[in-house]
CSV table of C-alpha atoms in Angstrom, one decimal:
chain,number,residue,atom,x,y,z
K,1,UNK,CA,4.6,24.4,18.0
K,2,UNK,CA,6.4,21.4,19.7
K,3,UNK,CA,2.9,19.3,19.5
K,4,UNK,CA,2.9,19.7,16.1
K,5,UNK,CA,4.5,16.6,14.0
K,6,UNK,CA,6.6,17.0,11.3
K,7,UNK,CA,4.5,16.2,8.0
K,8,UNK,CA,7.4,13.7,7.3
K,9,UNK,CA,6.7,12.0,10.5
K,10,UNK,CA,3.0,11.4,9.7
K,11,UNK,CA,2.3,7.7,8.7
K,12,UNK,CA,0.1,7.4,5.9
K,13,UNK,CA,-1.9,4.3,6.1
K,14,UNK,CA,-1.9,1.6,3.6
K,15,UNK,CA,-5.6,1.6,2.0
K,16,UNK,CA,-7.6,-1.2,2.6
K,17,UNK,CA,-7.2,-4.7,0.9
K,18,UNK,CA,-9.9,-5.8,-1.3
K,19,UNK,CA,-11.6,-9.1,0.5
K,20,UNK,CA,-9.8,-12.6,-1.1
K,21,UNK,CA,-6.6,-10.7,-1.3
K,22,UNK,CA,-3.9,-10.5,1.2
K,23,UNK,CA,-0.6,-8.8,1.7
K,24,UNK,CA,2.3,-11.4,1.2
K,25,UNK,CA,5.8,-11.0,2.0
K,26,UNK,CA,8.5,-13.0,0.1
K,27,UNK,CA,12.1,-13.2,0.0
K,28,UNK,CA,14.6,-13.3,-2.9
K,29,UNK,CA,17.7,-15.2,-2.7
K,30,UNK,CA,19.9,-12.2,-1.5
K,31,UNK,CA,17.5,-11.7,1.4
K,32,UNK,CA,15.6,-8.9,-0.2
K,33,UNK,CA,12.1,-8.4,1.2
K,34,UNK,CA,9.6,-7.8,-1.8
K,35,UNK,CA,6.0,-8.0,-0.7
K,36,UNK,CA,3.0,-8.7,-3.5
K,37,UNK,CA,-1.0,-8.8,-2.8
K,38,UNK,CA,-1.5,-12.2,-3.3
K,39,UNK,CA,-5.1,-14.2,-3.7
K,40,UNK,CA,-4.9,-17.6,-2.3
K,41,UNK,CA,-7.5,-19.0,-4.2
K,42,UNK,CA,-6.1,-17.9,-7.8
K,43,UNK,CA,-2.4,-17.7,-6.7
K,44,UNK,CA,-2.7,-14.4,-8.9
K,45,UNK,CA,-0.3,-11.9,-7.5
K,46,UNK,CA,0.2,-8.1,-8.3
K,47,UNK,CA,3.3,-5.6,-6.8
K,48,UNK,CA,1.4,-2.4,-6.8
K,49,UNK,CA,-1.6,-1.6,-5.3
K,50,UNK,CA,-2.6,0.5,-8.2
K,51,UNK,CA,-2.1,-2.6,-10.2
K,52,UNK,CA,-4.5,-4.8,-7.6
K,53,UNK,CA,-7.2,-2.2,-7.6
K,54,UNK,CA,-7.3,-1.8,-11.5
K,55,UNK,CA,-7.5,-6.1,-11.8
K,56,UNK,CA,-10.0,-6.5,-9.6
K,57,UNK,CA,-12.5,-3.3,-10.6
K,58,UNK,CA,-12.3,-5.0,-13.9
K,59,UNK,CA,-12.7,-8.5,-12.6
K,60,UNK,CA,-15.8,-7.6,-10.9
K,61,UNK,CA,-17.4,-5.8,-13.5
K,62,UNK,CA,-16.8,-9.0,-15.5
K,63,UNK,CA,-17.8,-11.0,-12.8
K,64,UNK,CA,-14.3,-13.1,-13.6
K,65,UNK,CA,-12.0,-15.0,-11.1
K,66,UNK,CA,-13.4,-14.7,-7.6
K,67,UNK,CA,-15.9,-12.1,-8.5
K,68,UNK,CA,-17.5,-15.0,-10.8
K,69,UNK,CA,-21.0,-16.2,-9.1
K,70,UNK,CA,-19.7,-19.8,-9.8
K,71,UNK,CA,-16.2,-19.6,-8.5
K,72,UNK,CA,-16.5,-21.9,-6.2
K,73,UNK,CA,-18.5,-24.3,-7.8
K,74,UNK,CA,-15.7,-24.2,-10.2
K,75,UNK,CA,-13.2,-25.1,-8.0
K,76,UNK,CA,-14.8,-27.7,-6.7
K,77,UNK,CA,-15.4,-29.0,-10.1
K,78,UNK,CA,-11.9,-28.6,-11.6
K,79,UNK,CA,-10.3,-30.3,-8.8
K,80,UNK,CA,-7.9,-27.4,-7.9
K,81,UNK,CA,-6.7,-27.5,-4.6
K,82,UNK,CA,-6.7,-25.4,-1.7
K,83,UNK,CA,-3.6,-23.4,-1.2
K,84,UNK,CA,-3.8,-23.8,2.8
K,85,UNK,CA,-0.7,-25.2,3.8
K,86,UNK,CA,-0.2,-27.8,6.7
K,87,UNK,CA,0.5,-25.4,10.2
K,88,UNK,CA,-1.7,-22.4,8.4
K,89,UNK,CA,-4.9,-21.4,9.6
């Protein structure tokens, strides 16, 4: 029984991150940590992964947003800029 963990000390592992998404960590003024799934090209954010995963099953069944055929082309269009900052790759 000693090989045996504790269910408490079994890690559950996040679920995967939808592709154009990733996990962004910010800090408030009082140094709290608060992390958001954040798309770079939309600057959408969202603080729940329940709240990611219902956005973008609607977004791609309305092909909307990233999951838009034309996104791209779009953003090339509207002149909106890249969120890459200098130092970032």
């Amino acid at each position: 029984m000693d090989d045996q963990k504790d269910i408490k000390d079994i890690k559950v592992l996040p679920a995967p991150i939808p592709e154009g998404w990733v996990l962004d960590t910010k800090f408030k003024e009082d140094g709290t940590e608060v992390k958001c799934y954040l798309c770079p090209a939309t600057e959408q954010q969202f603080y729940t992964y329940e709240d990611l995963m219902r956005y973008v099953r609607y977004a791609k069944a309305a092909k909307v947003s990233i999951y838009s055929p034309y996104f791209e082309a779009n953003m090339k269009k509207e002149g909106y800029k890249k969120l890459k900052k200098e130092g970032q790759s």
